[in-house]
Structures are given as structure tokens and as C-alpha cells.
Amino acid sequence: MSYERPKFRHPEAQKNKLGYTRKAYEGAISTLCAGCGHDSIVSSIITAFFEMSIEPHKVAKLSGIGCSSKTPAYFLGRSHGFNSVHGRMPSVATGANMANKDLIYLGVSGDGDTASIGMGQFAHVVRRNLNMIYIVMNNGCYGLTKGQDSATADKGSKSRKGAPVSFESIDLCELAILLGADFVARGFSGDKKQLLPMLKAAISHKGMAFVDVISPCVTFNNAPTSTKSYSWVRDHMEATATFDFIPLQQEILTEYDHGSTIPVSLHDGSVITLHKREDKEIITNKKDAINSLEEAKARDQILTGILYLKPDSEDFHDINQTTDTPLNQLTEKELCPGDEVLQAFNDSMR
Amino acid sequence: MKPTDITNPEYFHKVVDCQYACPAHTNVPEYIRLILHENYTQAYMINWVSNVFPGILGRVCDRPCEPACRRVRVENEPVAICRLKRVASDNRDEVQPLLFRAPKKKNGKRVALIGAGPASLTVARDLAALGYELDLFDDQPVAGGFIRSQIPSFRLPEEVLNTELNYILDMGGITTHFNTYVSDIRDIMDKGYDAIFVGTGAPRGRDLPGLPGRKEGDKKIHVGIEWLAAVVFQHVEKVGKRVLVLGGGNTAMDCCRTARRLGGEDVKVIVRSPMAEMKASEWEIEDAVKEDIPIIDNHVPLEFVVENGTLIGMRFQKVKPEYDQSGKRSLVPTGEDPVMLECDEVLLAIGQQNAFPFIDESSGIEFNDWGLPVLDPVTLQSSIPNIFFGGDSAFGPGNIIIAVAHGHNAAISIDLLCQSKDTHDRPEPKVTLAGQKLGFHDWIYDSQITEDERQIVPTVEKAKTLRDRLVEVELGFPVYTGKTEAKRCLNCDVQTVFDYGLCIECDACVDVCPTSCINFIENDEEEALREKLIVPARNLDEDLYVSEILPTGRVMVKDENVCLHCGMCAERCPTAAWDMIKYSYKSPIAGDS
Ligand SMILES: Cc1cc2nc3c(=O)[nH]c(=O)nc-3n(C[C@H](O)[C@H](O)[C@H](O)COP(=O)(O)OP(=O)(O)OC[C@H]3O[C@@H](n4cnc5c(N)ncnc54)[C@H](O)[C@@H]3O)c2cc1C
Ligand SMILES: Cc1ncc(C[n+]2csc(CCOP(=O)(O)OP(=O)(O)O)c2C)c(N)n1
Ligand code: SF4
Ligand code: SF4
Ligand code: SF4
Ligand SMILES: [Mg+2]
């Protein structure tokens, strides 16, 4: 058993604009089960930040409790991090974001951490449109505590040893749309080709970017009868409109037929181009988004891709008109502007 | 690409870079692991069976394995494969009982061997063990060929040499005829041998007969290889204080270092071409420089300067290299005045040539335009089917390990010929596979990758070795350092074996692989596929391992180039689609079926 990853890397490994190789974005060696879907998501997170040339110290990783919530240890080893208590990642993310809006906030949670104990926190952080990426590594079970069914397990689905799930499942994406998130996507840990641009788009989006990634738990919930298993997901995956992520500064090289393609500019200037499917409208409209999700479900399909997108929303800071300067950079001068200012303020309240 | 056929023994053979590069295909990783486990005797025996002279080669092998070592592709320096061989040799117990022995009952076949260098001795060892009666002829008083007469004792002590030569000469079945120069090969051909092996080397050193002053200065001008032999056989015991050595190969390095030990105080090596193009091995150049021997490059000799009948120096033209469009180099005079370098003696180490004064046309042996025998490259048979050539006499000057490989090969051919079998129907290599699973994600082999740099072999104090040409410079690795070095080996023979039927395409192996070897990707032609990998596979010497088509329609493609054989992919695989399997490859020797 290896406790350390060998230090050698491919001598011709690519470098990003900052001159770093992917190694600068790695973390400690994973202690998850071999084959856990969470590891693949970790890998995609590393690739996304590496390829976007984001300085690791500009990122804060936040998580709760669970196998999924352990994963921030395995990526971005040189970023900030806070591993909070079960289901409380959103509060910590909110606090941190309020104190310093200059960092990129990456929340990692599980389906247990979010859809059970953390449901209230989840609802409110989405509703507040906090500027963050909220990833749920969704395996339909409580992996860390040995695989009990979670609230996202589909009714009728059967885990390795369990009886069929008897309750209705919670669709976190549908809920996020209803609660006001403007970027909602669903991916699959086994499909990095789709997951990678999805994560990049989420990182570029301003406001809440909610990404639900189906991520099989190979140990407790990968039986072919489980709707969160590798085989079931592969057989039942259906993509919404496919999309490309074109980062800022990169020329759009492909000519798109405007009838079938809609470019959507994100806050940071990068562009997502959505390719319309013949039988479907592109999902930039809440009602359609929810309909599509429900229709797919009725067909026993899992709808993946960017499910709903509305760029340039007002985030929590905008709404609250809070300071642009990180709190730790505010000096006494700004914090105690003097008697005159106080008087004027008091007068305005009278 | 088509799925890789891993049942073809050559596929994994090629992955073990050092073993593949070794002309005798010594199982390097296996003996290195044995050193790690302090099983020196067995480590020695693996070498002995394969390369016949482990103690000798552990000191002076040309080591083609080291530049090929995988470690060079992930860090700066290869594993010290050669010096680890010496560790096995230095620390072995008595191996006599383990060595091949000639059977009492002979097989009735007689073979003559001309020359007692490493090529002939290898043939002798392989065939004596099978009951052949061998007659070994050499014009020198003792066996060894160039290993004895050319390689100086400060690199290879006589005792080490004698021990390993005697392992062969004492096997039984070998009759030696020393001090016997074969002046005409027909004398041997007439004696009714079943086969004859010619291992007479490339004995002639190049001279500069046309250079002005050559004749006049003759007493103080020597051909390097003749001079080295004269030193070994104690016909020469001294050299002048100021010595010029001409030439940039290993012979020049041995000449200059020997000169330093025979009284040469101001010894210089003069090379025609730029330093970077010198033929000598990097490490031999380093050793010479450490002994205060400057190397002066881009100097073409013009004349020997002789005054009143004594050599007083040499004049050189300074040149610079110029390259034409095709990259061909020519040396062009710089236009500066000729340079005079004063000296008392000159050693010419400017090349070595084949010569067969004892073979003429009437023998029926054909030679090509380069004066080399026409040979079947597979069997080493000459135009006379029962006469074989090997070592330097076959394809020109090489090295010991090439001579050994030829020896094994010729012995196989001779054995087949003597049994009236087709000499092209050769025995196959022996291949075995051994799983390395010890427990749940635990391996039998030491899969941890160390970052230790190449260890340095300790040497005797310079002043001491320069005083006496018989003192060996290198002390060899102490046991502890030897182990540290042994740990650097990446176990390239422990293969990553992929079973596509078990793979669930979870990507765990891709995610964990430190050197980004593994890809799941749409299949394509090799050239295109190489470019599409996570890190493009541009080292064309290393193969791609391609699986059958997986359920998603993709294939697994692994670039073997910089795989560390760390086993992480197999550790992280939930279905054991990846496994680590030790693959042992043993080249055939005479008598194998
Ligand atoms: C200065 C020098 C240093 C070298 N250093 C190294 C080194 O460090 N490492 C390395 O791997 N290689 C080295 N080599 C090369 C190596 O010595 C040879 O490649 C190797 O010895 C060739 O082996 P062989 O069996 O073909 O012939 P040789 O070793 O050349 O043996 C041939 C024998 O045949 C005898 N002979 C020739 N003609 C007749 C005849 N007609 N009748 C009877 N006997 C005859 C010769 O006297 C000689 O004893 C060195 C060579 C030189 C010149
Ligand atoms: C307050 C609290 N309640 C219960 C637990 C026990 N517990 C640990 S992890 C976990 C569920 C984790 O499930 P999920 O978030 O889906 O993560 P996974 O392991 O599946 O990735 C639970 C219930 C806890 N650690 N803290
Ligand atoms: S228990 Fe399940 S979720 Fe947790 S590490 Fe193992 S496979 Fe992954
Ligand atoms: S790392 Fe070891 S097995 Fe691999 S080429 Fe080098 S010496 Fe040989
Ligand atoms: S053994 Fe496996 S994980 Fe290790 S370098 Fe080779 S392919 Fe990669
Ligand atoms: Mg879970």
C-alpha cells in the first residue's frame, strides 16, 4: 500500500500560463476507496484550476463531513481550506465570502451533507446567491458511515445489500433552480469530457454555481440495481444541449450556425456556447429547465449538462451593498470615518 | 491501433529498458532486488549465467544499459547498474559449487577456439558444460585477450580477472594451447574439428606512418594498444615526464592514465575533433580529468618534431568544426599559427583495426570490402558453415559484453550444427510471469519510489593510486550505499498488465498515475493517438499498450515511456483490472530447447 505518491512527474508535462505544471494543483494522496467516483471529480477540479491558470492561493476550499467532504485534502494543497462540521459548509462559506470577496470559494459537499443534515443551510445559501461554486459529490448514500441510503437515492433503487429505497428522492438541481440559483449543472464523475468544461464554467460564473456530480460509491452503492452505479448511469445518461466553454482571451475559432447555437457570456468575459438539440429548446428559461428534468425522469433518464443558466445575476455582496475591500485590509481610517460621518448617518435615520 | 499482444515475449522485454539494451540481456532488475535483500550470491549467479564475467564487467563494462535506464527519463542519472554488479561480486559467498561443470561423459564433438578473449571463453563455457571437447589457442602466455593485455590493473585487478577466467578454464573439457600463434587457419581446419570459432579480436592499432618525423622519432612514439600490452607484460616500466596522447577514445583514456602512473607528470590528451564528439565514455573522461590530465580538442597533428635524433614535441593545426546543410562535420583550420606542444613521448590511440594475417583466400573464408568476414548475422556462421566468428573479429572493435553475447550465440549455432539441426531454428527465450500481490494492495516487490540521487563510488586517495599502477582506483560501493543505490531501480520488469474485461472505466488509474501514462480515449492510428494522449507520447522508442475496446467504445492506451512501475494504478483499481506481474526474460544459451 502506498502512503505517498511518487514525486516524479512526466518530464514533458504541460505548463499553464503561470508556468506551473499540474503538480502545483495536487494535494495529498487520496485515502478514499479505490475506484471511488469522488477521486475522478478531484482530478477534474485539479485540471480545471490548472488549465484556467488560477493561482492556488486565490482559492478557498470549504467542506462538511463525509467521504466527499474529505476530498479538499486531495486537491489544491496550496490553497486555503476549512473543513467544517456536518452540513455546515454553507455557513462557513458565507462568513468567509463576506469577509473577503476576492477569493474563489469552492464548496464541496455530499448528498448526505447537503440533502439531509445540511438541507436548511443549502436552501439559504442558494437563495442568497452567494458567489461560490457548490459541488455535491452525489453517490446516493452516506459513504463514510458505511453506505446508508441518502435523501438523493432514487425510489426503488437498491444498494449493495439494502432493500429498495422507499422514499421519494430529492433532486438537488431542481431544488436549486427553484431556490434561485442561476447556474445549475449536473455531471457524472465517469465523464470528464463533460465535467471539466462544466467546472470551468462554474468557476467563471458569478453568483451561486451549483454542480451536482453523480459519483458512484464503489464500495456501498455500485450494484447494477443502484441508479447511482457506474453501469446504470452510463446506460441512462442523457445530455441537455451540449456546450463548449471558451475562456476569456481565447478566440472563438469555430464558426457556429446561429440558429442552433447560443453563446452566453459570463461575468469574467468567458463564453459558453450552447448547442441546441433538434428536439429541444436551449435551457435558459427556468420553466423549461424544470420541465426537461421532469420529462427525463419520467423516461428513466438522468439529464446531465448545464441545466439552467442565467449569467450576470446579483450576488450576495451586490444585494447587500457590502464592501469591496476584504475586511482584513480595512484600516482604522475606513472603519472609523469620524464624528461627522456618524452624525450624517444618524441624521439619515431620523 | 490493434490491441497489444502481450503474449508476445518481445513486448514486455522491451519495457525492461536495461535488460533490452544489454547485449547479453542480463536480468538487471532481478539481481538488483537480490542485492536489496542481501542475497549477493544469487545476484552474482544471475549475472554469471548471463554475462559470464560479473566481477570484470562490474568494473569495466561499457554499460550500454545505463544510458537506456528508465530512470534517466524521469531524473538526471541512471541506476548504477554496472557498479551494483560489482557489489554482487564483492559480497558473494563461494560460488564454485554453483558453476557449470563439464560432464564426465563427453559428447564426442570437438571444437577449436582461436583466441582466448571473452568471446572464445564464452563459447568454451557454454559448450564445455554440454560435453564438448574444446581446444583453445592463443598466442599469449595466459588467457583473457584484450581484457588482460589492454585494460589497466588500476581499473581491473589481475586477481579478479584470474578468478573469473579460471571458473571457465577449470570446468574440465577445455585444453589450452597458450603461446601458440595460429599462423594459418588451414592448419586447424585440417585437424578435423566439428567446428571452429574465431575470436581473435581486432588487434591492430592505427599509426600515423605518413606524418613527418614519424620514423626519426620512432623510439619515443608508440602505438597505444601495443604500449598498454607491453606495460601489462612488464616490457615497459617507465615513460617520459611529458607525454602526449593522441586520440579521443577509451584507449586514449587508458593510455594517459597509465602514463600518469609510470612517471608521466605532464600528460595531455590531444583530440582532433570537438570535445563533445569524443568517443570515450563520459565516465572515463571524467576519471582522466580527475587525474590532472587536460584534454585539448580541435588540434590536428601536423608533424613530430625531432631534434638531434630525439623527439622534442609535436606540431598541431588548430581547427574548428563546420557543419554543412546535411549536418556533416568538417574540421576547418582556424588560420592561426601551428601550435607546438613539447613532449618526451607520444602514444597513438587513434583507432583499432581488424587484421587476419592467418586467413588467406585459399581457406575459402570470404571477406567483405571492409576486411571483415562475411557472416550470417543470426548464426555468426562464415562462408564455411562450420567456421564461426565472434567478438571484435566479427564486426570490428566492440566491447566485452558484445563479445560475450556473440559467444553465447555462436555456441548455440555450433551446438545445433553438431546435432545436424537447422542453425536458424534457435531456442526461444525463457519467459515466466509471477503475480506480485502479497495482500490487499500490497506487493511482493518494493514499489516505493525513492528520490535518492545516484550514489558515488568511493575511491582510493589519488596520490596513492598514481604511485602504483596496480592499485585499483575504485573501492566499490559499501553494502549500505549499494542498497541505497539498489532502491533507485524502478523494477521495470514488474509489468502493469491490463484486463479490459474487468475494467469499469472509473478512471481511478488515470487520476492516480503520477506520470500521466494512462489514457481512456477513442482509438486511432498510432501517430495520431500518440499526439492525443494526456501528455503526447513523443518518445517513439517506447511502445503504446493498447487494450481491446471497452464498453464506452474507448480503448485504454498506456504510454510505457515514463511509467514508474509504482503499482499505484493497480492499487487504486477497484476491480483488479490492473495487476502488477513480474515478467522474467532469460536469453537462451546453448543446450536450451
Ligand atoms: C585499451 C582498451 C581498453 C578497453 N577497455 C574496455 C573496457 O573497459 N570495457 C570493455 O567492455 N571493453 C574494453 N575494450 C574492448 C575489449 O577489450 C574488446 O572488445 C574485447 O576484449 C574483445 O574480445 P574478443 O574475445 O573478441 O577478443 P580479444 O579480447 O581481442 O582477444 C583476442 C585474443 O586472440 C589472440 N589472437 C589473435 N590472433 C591470434 C592467432 N592468430 N592465434 C592465436 N591467438 C590469436 C589475441 O592475442 C588475443 O589474446 C578495450 C579495448 C582496448 C584496446
Ligand atoms: C452532526 C453529525 N451527524 C452525523 C454524523 C455522521 N456522519 C458522518 S458522514 C455522514 C454522511 C455523509 O454522507 P455524504 O455527505 O453523502 O458523504 P459521502 O461519504 O457519501 O461522500 C454522517 C451521517 C456526523 N459526522 N456529524
Ligand atoms: S465509501 Fe464510497 S464514497 Fe466513501 S470512499 Fe469508499 S467508495 Fe468513495
Ligand atoms: S530502473 Fe531498474 S529496471 Fe528500469 S531500466 Fe533502470 S536499472 Fe533497469
Ligand atoms: S505503475 Fe501505473 S500508476 Fe505507476 S507510473 Fe506506471 S502506469 Fe502510472
Ligand atoms: Mg454520499
PDB file of C-alpha atoms and ligand atoms in Angstrom, chain A residues 32-33 36-38 67 139 143-144 216-220, ligand 3:
ATOM      1  CA  LEU A  32     -10.775   7.031  -0.446  1.00  0.00           C
ATOM      2  CA  CYS A  33     -11.675   3.544  -1.652  1.00  0.00           C
ATOM      3  CA  CYS A  36     -14.427   5.988  -5.764  1.00  0.00           C
ATOM      4  CA  GLY A  37     -16.077   8.449  -8.126  1.00  0.00           C
ATOM      5  CA  HIS A  38     -15.047  11.305  -5.831  1.00  0.00           C
ATOM      6  CA  CYS A  67     -16.018  10.976   2.055  1.00  0.00           C
ATOM      7  CA  ASN A 139     -23.464   8.870  -4.559  1.00  0.00           C
ATOM      8  CA  GLY A 143     -20.380   6.546   2.128  1.00  0.00           C
ATOM      9  CA  LEU A 144     -18.342   7.477   5.173  1.00  0.00           C
ATOM     10  CA  PRO A 216     -20.573   6.185  -7.666  1.00  0.00           C
ATOM     11  CA  CYS A 217     -19.623   4.796  -4.278  1.00  0.00           C
ATOM     12  CA  VAL A 218     -17.864   1.633  -5.461  1.00  0.00           C
ATOM     13  CA  THR A 219     -17.931   0.088  -2.042  1.00  0.00           C
ATOM     14  CA  PHE A 220     -21.544   0.523  -0.938  1.00  0.00           C
TER      15      PHE A 220
HETATM   16  S1  SF4 C   3     -17.110   4.522   0.988  1.00  0.00           S
HETATM   17 FE1  SF4 C   3     -17.918   5.001  -1.037  1.00  0.00          FE
HETATM   18  S2  SF4 C   3     -17.895   7.238  -1.116  1.00  0.00           S
HETATM   19 FE2  SF4 C   3     -16.546   6.619   0.563  1.00  0.00          FE
HETATM   20  S3  SF4 C   3     -14.527   6.478  -0.337  1.00  0.00           S
HETATM   21 FE3  SF4 C   3     -15.397   4.452  -0.439  1.00  0.00          FE
HETATM   22  S4  SF4 C   3     -16.321   4.384  -2.465  1.00  0.00           S
HETATM   23 FE4  SF4 C   3     -15.971   6.522  -2.012  1.00  0.00          FE
END
